[in-house]
PDB file of N, CA and C in Angstrom:
ATOM      1  N   MET T   1     -37.518   3.886  13.642  1.00 85.00           N
ATOM      2  CA  MET T   1     -38.483   2.980  13.070  1.00 85.00           C
ATOM      3  C   MET T   1     -39.489   2.593  14.156  1.00 85.00           C
ATOM      4  N   ALA T   2     -40.759   2.713  13.869  1.00 89.00           N
ATOM      5  CA  ALA T   2     -41.817   2.359  14.806  1.00 89.00           C
ATOM      6  C   ALA T   2     -42.347   0.974  14.465  1.00 89.00           C
ATOM      7  N   LYS T   3     -42.816   0.301  15.497  1.00 89.00           N
ATOM      8  CA  LYS T   3     -43.371  -1.028  15.291  1.00 89.00           C
ATOM      9  C   LYS T   3     -44.662  -1.133  16.075  1.00 89.00           C
ATOM     10  N   ARG T   4     -45.683  -1.672  15.480  1.00 89.00           N
ATOM     11  CA  ARG T   4     -46.949  -1.889  16.160  1.00 89.00           C
ATOM     12  C   ARG T   4     -47.228  -3.386  16.147  1.00 89.00           C
ATOM     13  N   ILE T   5     -47.401  -3.935  17.333  1.00 87.00           N
ATOM     14  CA  ILE T   5     -47.720  -5.353  17.457  1.00 87.00           C
ATOM     15  C   ILE T   5     -49.151  -5.445  17.960  1.00 87.00           C
ATOM     16  N   VAL T   6     -49.973  -6.160  17.232  1.00 82.00           N
ATOM     17  CA  VAL T   6     -51.378  -6.284  17.579  1.00 82.00           C
ATOM     18  C   VAL T   6     -51.666  -7.734  17.937  1.00 82.00           C
ATOM     19  N   GLU T   7     -52.244  -7.915  19.105  1.00 81.00           N
ATOM     20  CA  GLU T   7     -52.642  -9.247  19.528  1.00 81.00           C
ATOM     21  C   GLU T   7     -54.151  -9.326  19.393  1.00 81.00           C
ATOM     22  N   SER T   8     -54.640 -10.316  18.705  1.00 84.00           N
ATOM     23  CA  SER T   8     -56.088 -10.469  18.568  1.00 84.00           C
ATOM     24  C   SER T   8     -56.476 -11.874  19.003  1.00 84.00           C
ATOM     25  N   PHE T   9     -57.672 -11.977  19.518  1.00 87.00           N
ATOM     26  CA  PHE T   9     -58.192 -13.246  19.992  1.00 87.00           C
ATOM     27  C   PHE T   9     -59.281 -13.709  19.035  1.00 87.00           C
ATOM     28  N   ILE T  10     -59.281 -14.985  18.732  1.00 92.00           N
ATOM     29  CA  ILE T  10     -60.282 -15.600  17.866  1.00 92.00           C
ATOM     30  C   ILE T  10     -61.134 -16.520  18.736  1.00 92.00           C
ATOM     31  N   ASP T  11     -62.431 -16.371  18.659  1.00 94.00           N
ATOM     32  CA  ASP T  11     -63.353 -17.187  19.444  1.00 94.00           C
ATOM     33  C   ASP T  11     -63.153 -18.657  19.078  1.00 94.00           C
ATOM     34  N   ASP T  12     -62.872 -19.476  20.075  1.00 94.00           N
ATOM     35  CA  ASP T  12     -62.623 -20.902  19.854  1.00 94.00           C
ATOM     36  C   ASP T  12     -63.885 -21.677  19.459  1.00 94.00           C
ATOM     37  N   ILE T  13     -65.050 -21.092  19.651  1.00 94.00           N
ATOM     38  CA  ILE T  13     -66.297 -21.773  19.317  1.00 94.00           C
ATOM     39  C   ILE T  13     -66.700 -21.506  17.872  1.00 94.00           C
ATOM     40  N   ASP T  14     -66.741 -20.220  17.490  1.00 94.00           N
ATOM     41  CA  ASP T  14     -67.276 -19.900  16.165  1.00 94.00           C
ATOM     42  C   ASP T  14     -66.319 -19.139  15.244  1.00 94.00           C
ATOM     43  N   GLY T  15     -65.097 -18.869  15.678  1.00 93.00           N
ATOM     44  CA  GLY T  15     -64.118 -18.217  14.823  1.00 93.00           C
ATOM     45  C   GLY T  15     -64.262 -16.711  14.705  1.00 93.00           C
ATOM     46  N   SER T  16     -65.212 -16.115  15.406  1.00 93.00           N
ATOM     47  CA  SER T  16     -65.385 -14.655  15.369  1.00 93.00           C
ATOM     48  C   SER T  16     -64.321 -13.991  16.237  1.00 93.00           C
ATOM     49  N   ASP T  17     -64.304 -12.654  16.248  1.00 92.00           N
ATOM     50  CA  ASP T  17     -63.371 -11.934  17.115  1.00 92.00           C
ATOM     51  C   ASP T  17     -63.752 -12.182  18.568  1.00 92.00           C
ATOM     52  N   ALA T  18     -62.771 -12.549  19.363  1.00 91.00           N
ATOM     53  CA  ALA T  18     -63.009 -12.797  20.781  1.00 91.00           C
ATOM     54  C   ALA T  18     -62.573 -11.590  21.595  1.00 91.00           C
ATOM     55  N   GLU T  19     -63.200 -11.412  22.754  1.00 88.00           N
ATOM     56  CA  GLU T  19     -62.859 -10.302  23.640  1.00 88.00           C
ATOM     57  C   GLU T  19     -61.659 -10.635  24.518  1.00 88.00           C
ATOM     58  N   GLY T  20     -61.384 -11.901  24.693  1.00 87.00           N
ATOM     59  CA  GLY T  20     -60.266 -12.316  25.533  1.00 87.00           C
ATOM     60  C   GLY T  20     -60.407 -13.763  25.942  1.00 87.00           C
ATOM     61  N   THR T  21     -59.571 -14.135  26.894  1.00 91.00           N
ATOM     62  CA  THR T  21     -59.516 -15.520  27.356  1.00 91.00           C
ATOM     63  C   THR T  21     -60.331 -15.678  28.634  1.00 91.00           C
ATOM     64  N   THR T  22     -61.123 -16.720  28.682  1.00 91.00           N
ATOM     65  CA  THR T  22     -61.912 -17.065  29.857  1.00 91.00           C
ATOM     66  C   THR T  22     -61.295 -18.314  30.470  1.00 91.00           C
ATOM     67  N   THR T  23     -61.108 -18.298  31.768  1.00 91.00           N
ATOM     68  CA  THR T  23     -60.576 -19.479  32.459  1.00 91.00           C
ATOM     69  C   THR T  23     -61.634 -20.026  33.405  1.00 91.00           C
ATOM     70  N   PHE T  24     -61.638 -21.337  33.550  1.00 88.00           N
ATOM     71  CA  PHE T  24     -62.523 -21.993  34.509  1.00 88.00           C
ATOM     72  C   PHE T  24     -61.911 -23.337  34.861  1.00 88.00           C
ATOM     73  N   ALA T  25     -62.429 -23.964  35.902  1.00 88.00           N
ATOM     74  CA  ALA T  25     -61.889 -25.241  36.362  1.00 88.00           C
ATOM     75  C   ALA T  25     -63.021 -26.206  36.649  1.00 88.00           C
ATOM     76  N   LEU T  26     -62.729 -27.477  36.460  1.00 87.00           N
ATOM     77  CA  LEU T  26     -63.671 -28.538  36.772  1.00 87.00           C
ATOM     78  C   LEU T  26     -62.875 -29.783  37.129  1.00 87.00           C
ATOM     79  N   ASP T  27     -63.181 -30.379  38.258  1.00 87.00           N
ATOM     80  CA  ASP T  27     -62.503 -31.609  38.694  1.00 87.00           C
ATOM     81  C   ASP T  27     -60.981 -31.487  38.654  1.00 87.00           C
ATOM     82  N   ASP T  28     -60.463 -30.455  39.289  1.00 83.00           N
ATOM     83  CA  ASP T  28     -59.014 -30.245  39.424  1.00 83.00           C
ATOM     84  C   ASP T  28     -58.288 -30.004  38.096  1.00 83.00           C
ATOM     85  N   THR T  29     -59.027 -29.677  37.043  1.00 89.00           N
ATOM     86  CA  THR T  29     -58.410 -29.336  35.767  1.00 89.00           C
ATOM     87  C   THR T  29     -58.805 -27.915  35.407  1.00 89.00           C
ATOM     88  N   ASN T  30     -57.809 -27.071  35.131  1.00 89.00           N
ATOM     89  CA  ASN T  30     -58.058 -25.699  34.714  1.00 89.00           C
ATOM     90  C   ASN T  30     -58.150 -25.641  33.199  1.00 89.00           C
ATOM     91  N   TYR T  31     -59.099 -24.838  32.697  1.00 92.00           N
ATOM     92  CA  TYR T  31     -59.312 -24.694  31.267  1.00 92.00           C
ATOM     93  C   TYR T  31     -59.234 -23.223  30.883  1.00 92.00           C
ATOM     94  N   GLU T  32     -58.808 -22.956  29.659  1.00 93.00           N
ATOM     95  CA  GLU T  32     -58.828 -21.624  29.069  1.00 93.00           C
ATOM     96  C   GLU T  32     -59.495 -21.726  27.710  1.00 93.00           C
ATOM     97  N   ILE T  33     -60.305 -20.723  27.402  1.00 93.00           N
ATOM     98  CA  ILE T  33     -60.948 -20.671  26.100  1.00 93.00           C
ATOM     99  C   ILE T  33     -61.107 -19.207  25.708  1.00 93.00           C
ATOM    100  N   ASP T  34     -60.840 -18.899  24.438  1.00 93.00           N
ATOM    101  CA  ASP T  34     -61.022 -17.544  23.934  1.00 93.00           C
ATOM    102  C   ASP T  34     -62.461 -17.417  23.438  1.00 93.00           C
ATOM    103  N   LEU T  35     -63.180 -16.405  23.972  1.00 93.00           N
ATOM    104  CA  LEU T  35     -64.596 -16.263  23.646  1.00 93.00           C
ATOM    105  C   LEU T  35     -64.979 -14.829  23.304  1.00 93.00           C
ATOM    106  N   SER T  36     -65.949 -14.715  22.419  1.00 93.00           N
ATOM    107  CA  SER T  36     -66.567 -13.412  22.156  1.00 93.00           C
ATOM    108  C   SER T  36     -67.493 -13.107  23.327  1.00 93.00           C
ATOM    109  N   GLY T  37     -67.976 -11.887  23.379  1.00 91.00           N
ATOM    110  CA  GLY T  37     -68.882 -11.501  24.459  1.00 91.00           C
ATOM    111  C   GLY T  37     -70.133 -12.358  24.507  1.00 91.00           C
ATOM    112  N   SER T  38     -70.714 -12.639  23.347  1.00 94.00           N
ATOM    113  CA  SER T  38     -71.955 -13.422  23.335  1.00 94.00           C
ATOM    114  C   SER T  38     -71.712 -14.875  23.742  1.00 94.00           C
ATOM    115  N   ASN T  39     -70.600 -15.456  23.329  1.00 95.00           N
ATOM    116  CA  ASN T  39     -70.315 -16.839  23.739  1.00 95.00           C
ATOM    117  C   ASN T  39     -69.939 -16.920  25.210  1.00 95.00           C
ATOM    118  N   ARG T  40     -69.291 -15.882  25.735  1.00 93.00           N
ATOM    119  CA  ARG T  40     -69.006 -15.873  27.177  1.00 93.00           C
ATOM    120  C   ARG T  40     -70.313 -15.798  27.958  1.00 93.00           C
ATOM    121  N   GLU T  41     -71.250 -14.995  27.479  1.00 94.00           N
ATOM    122  CA  GLU T  41     -72.558 -14.910  28.132  1.00 94.00           C
ATOM    123  C   GLU T  41     -73.265 -16.267  28.111  1.00 94.00           C
ATOM    124  N   LYS T  42     -73.146 -16.986  26.992  1.00 95.00           N
ATOM    125  CA  LYS T  42     -73.750 -18.316  26.896  1.00 95.00           C
ATOM    126  C   LYS T  42     -73.126 -19.264  27.932  1.00 95.00           C
ATOM    127  N   LEU T  43     -71.800 -19.200  28.071  1.00 94.00           N
ATOM    128  CA  LEU T  43     -71.115 -20.043  29.054  1.00 94.00           C
ATOM    129  C   LEU T  43     -71.571 -19.688  30.465  1.00 94.00           C
ATOM    130  N   GLU T  44     -71.601 -18.390  30.777  1.00 93.00           N
ATOM    131  CA  GLU T  44     -72.026 -17.948  32.111  1.00 93.00           C
ATOM    132  C   GLU T  44     -73.470 -18.369  32.392  1.00 93.00           C
ATOM    133  N   LYS T  45     -74.341 -18.237  31.377  1.00 94.00           N
ATOM    134  CA  LYS T  45     -75.745 -18.627  31.547  1.00 94.00           C
ATOM    135  C   LYS T  45     -75.875 -20.130  31.783  1.00 94.00           C
ATOM    136  N   ALA T  46     -75.087 -20.915  31.060  1.00 94.00           N
ATOM    137  CA  ALA T  46     -75.138 -22.375  31.225  1.00 94.00           C
ATOM    138  C   ALA T  46     -74.641 -22.800  32.604  1.00 94.00           C
ATOM    139  N   LEU T  47     -73.638 -22.101  33.125  1.00 92.00           N
ATOM    140  CA  LEU T  47     -73.062 -22.462  34.428  1.00 92.00           C
ATOM    141  C   LEU T  47     -73.798 -21.834  35.609  1.00 92.00           C
ATOM    142  N   ALA T  48     -74.602 -20.809  35.364  1.00 92.00           N
ATOM    143  CA  ALA T  48     -75.243 -20.042  36.435  1.00 92.00           C
ATOM    144  C   ALA T  48     -75.990 -20.894  37.460  1.00 92.00           C
ATOM    145  N   PRO T  49     -76.809 -21.883  37.057  1.00 92.00           N
ATOM    146  CA  PRO T  49     -77.521 -22.670  38.071  1.00 92.00           C
ATOM    147  C   PRO T  49     -76.576 -23.433  39.006  1.00 92.00           C
ATOM    148  N   PHE T  50     -75.407 -23.797  38.498  1.00 91.00           N
ATOM    149  CA  PHE T  50     -74.449 -24.539  39.307  1.00 91.00           C
ATOM    150  C   PHE T  50     -73.634 -23.591  40.185  1.00 91.00           C
ATOM    151  N   ILE T  51     -73.244 -22.448  39.619  1.00 89.00           N
ATOM    152  CA  ILE T  51     -72.442 -21.477  40.362  1.00 89.00           C
ATOM    153  C   ILE T  51     -73.223 -20.916  41.541  1.00 89.00           C
ATOM    154  N   THR T  52     -74.514 -20.650  41.349  1.00 87.00           N
ATOM    155  CA  THR T  52     -75.302 -20.072  42.441  1.00 87.00           C
ATOM    156  C   THR T  52     -75.457 -21.037  43.615  1.00 87.00           C
ATOM    157  N   LYS T  53     -75.332 -22.312  43.383  1.00 90.00           N
ATOM    158  CA  LYS T  53     -75.449 -23.311  44.452  1.00 90.00           C
ATOM    159  C   LYS T  53     -74.096 -23.776  44.982  1.00 90.00           C
ATOM    160  N   ALA T  54     -73.015 -23.426  44.290  1.00 88.00           N
ATOM    161  CA  ALA T  54     -71.679 -23.908  44.657  1.00 88.00           C
ATOM    162  C   ALA T  54     -71.023 -23.008  45.698  1.00 88.00           C
ATOM    163  N   ARG T  55     -69.968 -23.516  46.304  1.00 86.00           N
ATOM    164  CA  ARG T  55     -69.141 -22.753  47.234  1.00 86.00           C
ATOM    165  C   ARG T  55     -67.867 -22.348  46.521  1.00 86.00           C
ATOM    166  N   ALA T  56     -67.462 -21.103  46.680  1.00 83.00           N
ATOM    167  CA  ALA T  56     -66.197 -20.645  46.106  1.00 83.00           C
ATOM    168  C   ALA T  56     -65.057 -21.210  46.948  1.00 83.00           C
ATOM    169  N   VAL T  57     -64.014 -21.673  46.303  1.00 81.00           N
ATOM    170  CA  VAL T  57     -62.861 -22.250  46.980  1.00 81.00           C
ATOM    171  C   VAL T  57     -61.622 -21.520  46.503  1.00 81.00           C
ATOM    172  N   ARG T  58     -60.823 -21.069  47.447  1.00 77.00           N
ATOM    173  CA  ARG T  58     -59.588 -20.395  47.085  1.00 77.00           C
ATOM    174  C   ARG T  58     -58.574 -21.420  46.602  1.00 77.00           C
ATOM    175  N   ALA T  59     -57.783 -21.022  45.627  1.00 66.00           N
ATOM    176  CA  ALA T  59     -56.754 -21.913  45.098  1.00 66.00           C
ATOM    177  C   ALA T  59     -55.679 -22.138  46.153  1.00 66.00           C
ATOM    178  N   GLU T  60     -55.194 -23.357  46.242  1.00 65.00           N
ATOM    179  CA  GLU T  60     -54.124 -23.667  47.177  1.00 65.00           C
ATOM    180  C   GLU T  60     -52.791 -23.227  46.604  1.00 65.00           C
ATOM    181  N   ARG T  61     -51.930 -22.798  47.484  1.00 60.00           N
ATOM    182  CA  ARG T  61     -50.579 -22.454  47.045  1.00 60.00           C
ATOM    183  C   ARG T  61     -49.797 -23.730  46.843  1.00 60.00           C
ATOM    184  N   THR T  62     -48.927 -23.720  45.831  1.00 57.00           N
ATOM    185  CA  THR T  62     -48.161 -24.933  45.547  1.00 57.00           C
ATOM    186  C   THR T  62     -46.932 -25.054  46.428  1.00 57.00           C
ATOM    187  N   HIS T  63     -46.396 -23.933  46.923  1.00 54.00           N
ATOM    188  CA  HIS T  63     -45.213 -23.963  47.778  1.00 54.00           C
ATOM    189  C   HIS T  63     -45.633 -23.617  49.196  1.00 54.00           C
ATOM    190  N   ARG T  64     -45.680 -24.650  50.056  1.00 52.00           N
ATOM    191  CA  ARG T  64     -46.112 -24.397  51.423  1.00 52.00           C
ATOM    192  C   ARG T  64     -45.043 -24.834  52.401  1.00 52.00           C
ATOM    193  N   GLY T  65     -44.848 -24.022  53.367  1.00 52.00           N
ATOM    194  CA  GLY T  65     -43.993 -24.359  54.493  1.00 52.00           C
ATOM    195  C   GLY T  65     -44.865 -24.404  55.721  1.00 52.00           C
ATOM    196  N   ARG T  66     -44.298 -24.059  56.858  1.00 51.00           N
ATOM    197  CA  ARG T  66     -45.093 -24.035  58.082  1.00 51.00           C
ATOM    198  C   ARG T  66     -46.247 -23.054  57.988  1.00 51.00           C
ATOM    199  N   ARG T  67     -45.952 -21.871  57.498  1.00 52.00           N
ATOM    200  CA  ARG T  67     -47.008 -20.863  57.400  1.00 52.00           C
ATOM    201  C   ARG T  67     -48.126 -21.334  56.483  1.00 52.00           C
ATOM    202  N   GLY T  68     -47.761 -22.016  55.412  1.00 52.00           N
ATOM    203  CA  GLY T  68     -48.770 -22.498  54.482  1.00 52.00           C
ATOM    204  C   GLY T  68     -49.730 -23.463  55.137  1.00 52.00           C
ATOM    205  N   ALA T  69     -49.245 -24.322  55.976  1.00 50.00           N
ATOM    206  CA  ALA T  69     -50.109 -25.273  56.659  1.00 50.00           C
ATOM    207  C   ALA T  69     -51.067 -24.543  57.587  1.00 50.00           C
ATOM    208  N   ALA T  70     -50.580 -23.536  58.301  1.00 50.00           N
ATOM    209  CA  ALA T  70     -51.443 -22.754  59.179  1.00 50.00           C
ATOM    210  C   ALA T  70     -52.461 -21.975  58.366  1.00 50.00           C
ATOM    211  N   ALA T  71     -52.023 -21.384  57.270  1.00 50.00           N
ATOM    212  CA  ALA T  71     -52.932 -20.623  56.413  1.00 50.00           C
ATOM    213  C   ALA T  71     -54.007 -21.544  55.847  1.00 50.00           C
ATOM    214  N   SER T  72     -53.624 -22.768  55.523  1.00 47.00           N
ATOM    215  CA  SER T  72     -54.576 -23.718  54.974  1.00 47.00           C
ATOM    216  C   SER T  72     -55.668 -24.037  55.983  1.00 47.00           C
ATOM    217  N   SER T  73     -55.311 -24.222  57.261  1.00 47.00           N
ATOM    218  CA  SER T  73     -56.323 -24.516  58.270  1.00 47.00           C
ATOM    219  C   SER T  73     -57.210 -23.304  58.507  1.00 47.00           C
ATOM    220  N   ARG T  74     -56.644 -22.099  58.421  1.00 51.00           N
ATOM    221  CA  ARG T  74     -57.457 -20.889  58.546  1.00 51.00           C
ATOM    222  C   ARG T  74     -58.425 -20.784  57.372  1.00 51.00           C
ATOM    223  N   ALA T  75     -57.963 -21.132  56.174  1.00 48.00           N
ATOM    224  CA  ALA T  75     -58.825 -21.056  55.002  1.00 48.00           C
ATOM    225  C   ALA T  75     -60.009 -22.013  55.158  1.00 48.00           C
ATOM    226  N   MET T  76     -59.757 -23.192  55.702  1.00 51.00           N
ATOM    227  CA  MET T  76     -60.834 -24.138  55.909  1.00 51.00           C
ATOM    228  C   MET T  76     -61.841 -23.584  56.898  1.00 51.00           C
ATOM    229  N   SER T  77     -61.388 -22.973  57.979  1.00 75.00           N
ATOM    230  CA  SER T  77     -62.325 -22.423  58.948  1.00 75.00           C
ATOM    231  C   SER T  77     -63.071 -21.241  58.347  1.00 75.00           C
ATOM    232  N   ARG T  78     -62.408 -20.487  57.469  1.00 81.00           N
ATOM    233  CA  ARG T  78     -63.080 -19.380  56.781  1.00 81.00           C
ATOM    234  C   ARG T  78     -64.184 -19.910  55.881  1.00 81.00           C
ATOM    235  N   GLU T  79     -63.891 -21.004  55.179  1.00 82.00           N
ATOM    236  CA  GLU T  79     -64.893 -21.605  54.303  1.00 82.00           C
ATOM    237  C   GLU T  79     -66.089 -22.104  55.111  1.00 82.00           C
ATOM    238  N   LYS T  80     -65.797 -22.728  56.240  1.00 87.00           N
ATOM    239  CA  LYS T  80     -66.887 -23.221  57.079  1.00 87.00           C
ATOM    240  C   LYS T  80     -67.691 -22.057  57.640  1.00 87.00           C
ATOM    241  N   SER T  81     -67.004 -20.985  58.030  1.00 87.00           N
ATOM    242  CA  SER T  81     -67.704 -19.801  58.532  1.00 87.00           C
ATOM    243  C   SER T  81     -68.639 -19.242  57.474  1.00 87.00           C
ATOM    244  N   THR T  82     -68.160 -19.179  56.234  1.00 87.00           N
ATOM    245  CA  THR T  82     -68.988 -18.679  55.139  1.00 87.00           C
ATOM    246  C   THR T  82     -70.207 -19.567  54.951  1.00 87.00           C
ATOM    247  N   GLU T  83     -69.998 -20.871  55.017  1.00 88.00           N
ATOM    248  CA  GLU T  83     -71.102 -21.816  54.862  1.00 88.00           C
ATOM    249  C   GLU T  83     -72.115 -21.653  55.996  1.00 88.00           C
ATOM    250  N   ILE T  84     -71.627 -21.486  57.229  1.00 90.00           N
ATOM    251  CA  ILE T  84     -72.511 -21.307  58.374  1.00 90.00           C
ATOM    252  C   ILE T  84     -73.290 -19.999  58.240  1.00 90.00           C
ATOM    253  N   ARG T  85     -72.608 -18.929  57.820  1.00 88.00           N
ATOM    254  CA  ARG T  85     -73.295 -17.641  57.648  1.00 88.00           C
ATOM    255  C   ARG T  85     -74.415 -17.756  56.613  1.00 88.00           C
ATOM    256  N   ARG T  86     -74.136 -18.407  55.491  1.00 89.00           N
ATOM    257  CA  ARG T  86     -75.164 -18.571  54.451  1.00 89.00           C
ATOM    258  C   ARG T  86     -76.356 -19.355  54.998  1.00 89.00           C
ATOM    259  N   TRP T  87     -76.060 -20.433  55.704  1.00 90.00           N
ATOM    260  CA  TRP T  87     -77.127 -21.253  56.273  1.00 90.00           C
ATOM    261  C   TRP T  87     -77.938 -20.441  57.271  1.00 90.00           C
ATOM    262  N   ALA T  88     -77.261 -19.709  58.148  1.00 90.00           N
ATOM    263  CA  ALA T  88     -77.953 -18.925  59.173  1.00 90.00           C
ATOM    264  C   ALA T  88     -78.861 -17.874  58.544  1.00 90.00           C
ATOM    265  N   LYS T  89     -78.367 -17.203  57.511  1.00 90.00           N
ATOM    266  CA  LYS T  89     -79.183 -16.187  56.836  1.00 90.00           C
ATOM    267  C   LYS T  89     -80.425 -16.827  56.211  1.00 90.00           C
ATOM    268  N   ALA T  90     -80.233 -18.008  55.605  1.00 92.00           N
ATOM    269  CA  ALA T  90     -81.361 -18.704  54.986  1.00 92.00           C
ATOM    270  C   ALA T  90     -82.399 -19.123  56.036  1.00 92.00           C
ATOM    271  N   GLN T  91     -81.936 -19.352  57.278  1.00 91.00           N
ATOM    272  CA  GLN T  91     -82.829 -19.742  58.363  1.00 91.00           C
ATOM    273  C   GLN T  91     -83.432 -18.527  59.074  1.00 91.00           C
ATOM    274  N   GLY T  92     -82.996 -17.334  58.674  1.00 91.00           N
ATOM    275  CA  GLY T  92     -83.486 -16.110  59.310  1.00 91.00           C
ATOM    276  C   GLY T  92     -82.825 -15.802  60.633  1.00 91.00           C
ATOM    277  N   LEU T  93     -81.681 -16.425  60.889  1.00 87.00           N
ATOM    278  CA  LEU T  93     -80.957 -16.183  62.144  1.00 87.00           C
ATOM    279  C   LEU T  93     -80.063 -14.957  62.008  1.00 87.00           C
ATOM    280  N   PRO T  94     -79.920 -14.179  63.070  1.00 87.00           N
ATOM    281  CA  PRO T  94     -79.037 -13.010  62.993  1.00 87.00           C
ATOM    282  C   PRO T  94     -77.573 -13.452  63.007  1.00 87.00           C
ATOM    283  N   VAL T  95     -76.833 -13.009  62.002  1.00 84.00           N
ATOM    284  CA  VAL T  95     -75.411 -13.341  61.917  1.00 84.00           C
ATOM    285  C   VAL T  95     -74.702 -12.169  61.247  1.00 84.00           C
ATOM    286  N   SER T  96     -73.554 -11.792  61.800  1.00 81.00           N
ATOM    287  CA  SER T  96     -72.813 -10.668  61.241  1.00 81.00           C
ATOM    288  C   SER T  96     -72.049 -11.098  59.992  1.00 81.00           C
ATOM    289  N   GLU T  97     -71.693 -10.119  59.169  1.00 82.00           N
ATOM    290  CA  GLU T  97     -70.927 -10.392  57.948  1.00 82.00           C
ATOM    291  C   GLU T  97     -69.482 -10.763  58.259  1.00 82.00           C
ATOM    292  N   ARG T  98     -68.973 -10.253  59.361  1.00 79.00           N
ATOM    293  CA  ARG T  98     -67.572 -10.481  59.731  1.00 79.00           C
ATOM    294  C   ARG T  98     -67.486 -10.795  61.211  1.00 79.00           C
ATOM    295  N   GLY T  99     -66.327 -11.296  61.582  1.00 81.00           N
ATOM    296  CA  GLY T  99     -66.091 -11.557  62.999  1.00 81.00           C
ATOM    297  C   GLY T  99     -66.586 -12.918  63.420  1.00 81.00           C
ATOM    298  N   ARG T 100     -66.657 -13.072  64.714  1.00 84.00           N
ATOM    299  CA  ARG T 100     -67.005 -14.351  65.293  1.00 84.00           C
ATOM    300  C   ARG T 100     -68.492 -14.640  65.151  1.00 84.00           C
ATOM    301  N   ILE T 101     -68.805 -15.897  64.892  1.00 84.00           N
ATOM    302  CA  ILE T 101     -70.201 -16.325  64.791  1.00 84.00           C
ATOM    303  C   ILE T 101     -70.620 -16.816  66.170  1.00 84.00           C
ATOM    304  N   ALA T 102     -71.807 -16.405  66.596  1.00 85.00           N
ATOM    305  CA  ALA T 102     -72.308 -16.797  67.923  1.00 85.00           C
ATOM    306  C   ALA T 102     -72.337 -18.316  68.048  1.00 85.00           C
ATOM    307  N   SER T 103     -71.943 -18.805  69.208  1.00 84.00           N
ATOM    308  CA  SER T 103     -71.884 -20.254  69.420  1.00 84.00           C
ATOM    309  C   SER T 103     -73.248 -20.896  69.272  1.00 84.00           C
ATOM    310  N   THR T 104     -74.311 -20.185  69.612  1.00 87.00           N
ATOM    311  CA  THR T 104     -75.661 -20.748  69.452  1.00 87.00           C
ATOM    312  C   THR T 104     -75.977 -21.002  67.976  1.00 87.00           C
ATOM    313  N   VAL T 105     -75.520 -20.101  67.109  1.00 86.00           N
ATOM    314  CA  VAL T 105     -75.736 -20.273  65.666  1.00 86.00           C
ATOM    315  C   VAL T 105     -74.929 -21.473  65.157  1.00 86.00           C
ATOM    316  N   VAL T 106     -73.684 -21.579  65.605  1.00 87.00           N
ATOM    317  CA  VAL T 106     -72.826 -22.702  65.192  1.00 87.00           C
ATOM    318  C   VAL T 106     -73.448 -24.018  65.669  1.00 87.00           C
ATOM    319  N   GLU T 107     -73.951 -24.055  66.892  1.00 86.00           N
ATOM    320  CA  GLU T 107     -74.568 -25.265  67.426  1.00 86.00           C
ATOM    321  C   GLU T 107     -75.801 -25.663  66.624  1.00 86.00           C
ATOM    322  N   GLN T 108     -76.606 -24.668  66.241  1.00 89.00           N
ATOM    323  CA  GLN T 108     -77.797 -24.952  65.440  1.00 89.00           C
ATOM    324  C   GLN T 108     -77.410 -25.487  64.063  1.00 89.00           C
ATOM    325  N   TYR T 109     -76.350 -24.905  63.480  1.00 87.00           N
ATOM    326  CA  TYR T 109     -75.865 -25.369  62.180  1.00 87.00           C
ATOM    327  C   TYR T 109     -75.410 -26.830  62.282  1.00 87.00           C
ATOM    328  N   GLU T 110     -74.613 -27.128  63.298  1.00 88.00           N
ATOM    329  CA  GLU T 110     -74.087 -28.488  63.461  1.00 88.00           C
ATOM    330  C   GLU T 110     -75.206 -29.482  63.726  1.00 88.00           C
ATOM    331  N   ALA T 111     -76.229 -29.063  64.470  1.00 90.00           N
ATOM    332  CA  ALA T 111     -77.363 -29.956  64.739  1.00 90.00           C
ATOM    333  C   ALA T 111     -78.138 -30.241  63.451  1.00 90.00           C
ATOM    334  N   ALA T 112     -78.195 -29.250  62.562  1.00 89.00           N
ATOM    335  CA  ALA T 112     -78.921 -29.415  61.300  1.00 89.00           C
ATOM    336  C   ALA T 112     -78.144 -30.233  60.278  1.00 89.00           C
ATOM    337  N   HIS T 113     -76.843 -30.339  60.462  1.00 84.00           N
ATOM    338  CA  HIS T 113     -76.016 -31.057  59.500  1.00 84.00           C
ATOM    339  C   HIS T 113     -75.452 -32.263  60.170  1.00 84.00           C
TER     340      HIS T 113
END
């Protein structure tokens, strides 16, 4: 005997067929919503001005030991490095995509902030 199980998604906005589940977060609350392609595009378009100006943040692990604390401090320095690189590029300063950032660039960033 064969069995076919079909899972379908219904758009939570208009009841049409949805392509899948979209997840997003705001103020430490994660949300899920099932959306069709056109409604997902509407959501992305509405959020685009905010996303282009925002900083991406990696999710924190819930189970941390010693290594987690060290990883957390590295993540913070990575975030700051990314912020400094973006600022330097906007200022027309030479900065590599990876590796160490020149101390002169870091000093200029800190003086500007």
